[in-house]
Coordinates of C-alpha atoms in Angstrom, one line a residue:
X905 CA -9.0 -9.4 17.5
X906 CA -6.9 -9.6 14.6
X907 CA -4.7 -7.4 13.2
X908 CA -4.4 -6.4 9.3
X909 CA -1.2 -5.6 7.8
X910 CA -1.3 -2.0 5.9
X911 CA 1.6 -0.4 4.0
X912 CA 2.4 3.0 2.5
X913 CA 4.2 2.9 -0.8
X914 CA 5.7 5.5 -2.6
X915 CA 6.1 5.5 -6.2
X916 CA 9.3 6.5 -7.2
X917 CA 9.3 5.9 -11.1
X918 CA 6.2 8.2 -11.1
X919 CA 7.6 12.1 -11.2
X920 CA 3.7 12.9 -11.0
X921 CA 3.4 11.0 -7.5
X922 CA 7.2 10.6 -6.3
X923 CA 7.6 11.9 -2.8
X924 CA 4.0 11.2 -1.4
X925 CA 2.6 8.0 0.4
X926 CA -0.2 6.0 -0.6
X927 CA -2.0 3.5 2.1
X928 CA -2.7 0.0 1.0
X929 CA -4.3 -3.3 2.3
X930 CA -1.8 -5.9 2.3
X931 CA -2.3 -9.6 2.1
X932 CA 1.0 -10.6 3.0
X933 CA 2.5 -10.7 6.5
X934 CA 6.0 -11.2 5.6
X935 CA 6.0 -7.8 4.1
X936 CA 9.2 -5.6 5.1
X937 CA 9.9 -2.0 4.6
X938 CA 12.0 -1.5 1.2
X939 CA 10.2 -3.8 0.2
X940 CA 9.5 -3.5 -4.0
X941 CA 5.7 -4.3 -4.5
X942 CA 3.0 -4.1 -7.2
X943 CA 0.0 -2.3 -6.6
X944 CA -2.6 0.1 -8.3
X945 CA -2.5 3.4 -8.6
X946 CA -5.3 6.4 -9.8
X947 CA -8.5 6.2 -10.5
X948 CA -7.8 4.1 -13.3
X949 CA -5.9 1.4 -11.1
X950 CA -3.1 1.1 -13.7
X951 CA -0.6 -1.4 -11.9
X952 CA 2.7 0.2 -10.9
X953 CA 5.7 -0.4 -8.8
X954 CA 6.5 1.4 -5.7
X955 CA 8.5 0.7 -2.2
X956 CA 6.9 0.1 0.7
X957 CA 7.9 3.5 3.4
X958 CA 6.1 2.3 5.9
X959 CA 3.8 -1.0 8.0
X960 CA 1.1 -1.4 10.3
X961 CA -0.7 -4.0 11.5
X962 CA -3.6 -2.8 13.2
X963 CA -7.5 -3.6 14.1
X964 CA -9.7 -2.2 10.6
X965 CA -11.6 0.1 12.1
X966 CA -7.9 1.6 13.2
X967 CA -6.8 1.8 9.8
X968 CA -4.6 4.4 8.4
X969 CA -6.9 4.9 5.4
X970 CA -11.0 4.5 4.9
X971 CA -11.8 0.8 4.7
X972 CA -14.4 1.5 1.8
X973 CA -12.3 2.7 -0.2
X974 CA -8.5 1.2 0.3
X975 CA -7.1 -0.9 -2.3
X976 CA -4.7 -4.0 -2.1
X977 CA -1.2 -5.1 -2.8
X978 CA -1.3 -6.8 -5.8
X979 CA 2.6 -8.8 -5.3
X980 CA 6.0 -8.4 -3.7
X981 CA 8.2 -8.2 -6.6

């Protein structure tokens, strides 16, 4: 079975957001913790840097946050 990358990305430019982790679906392998990516944030998806904390490649139905409702990397910066 194959296994899907996941990261957790903290936002530290954000004061509202700084300090807590946010799971994403990540469509690139090479992905490292420290990482700087691009991804969006809120309910209105506006597109925001953040550091990846933490990665996990695991099966989907293992994943670290609802599949229905995950969102995706949008770059590695």
């Amino acid at each position: 079975m194959e296994r899907t990358c996941f990261v957790a990305v903290e936002f530290i430019n954000d004061p509202n957001v700084v300090g807590y982790l946010y799971w994403y679906l990540c469509p690139y392998k090479e992905v490292r913790e420290g990482d700087r990516v691009t991804a969006p944030l809120g309910r209105h998806n506006r597109e925001q840097e953040g550091v990846v904390r933490k990665v996990l490649f695991t099966e989907e139905q293992n994943a670290p946050f609802p599949m229905t409702y995950i969102k995706r990397i949008i770059k590695i910066n």
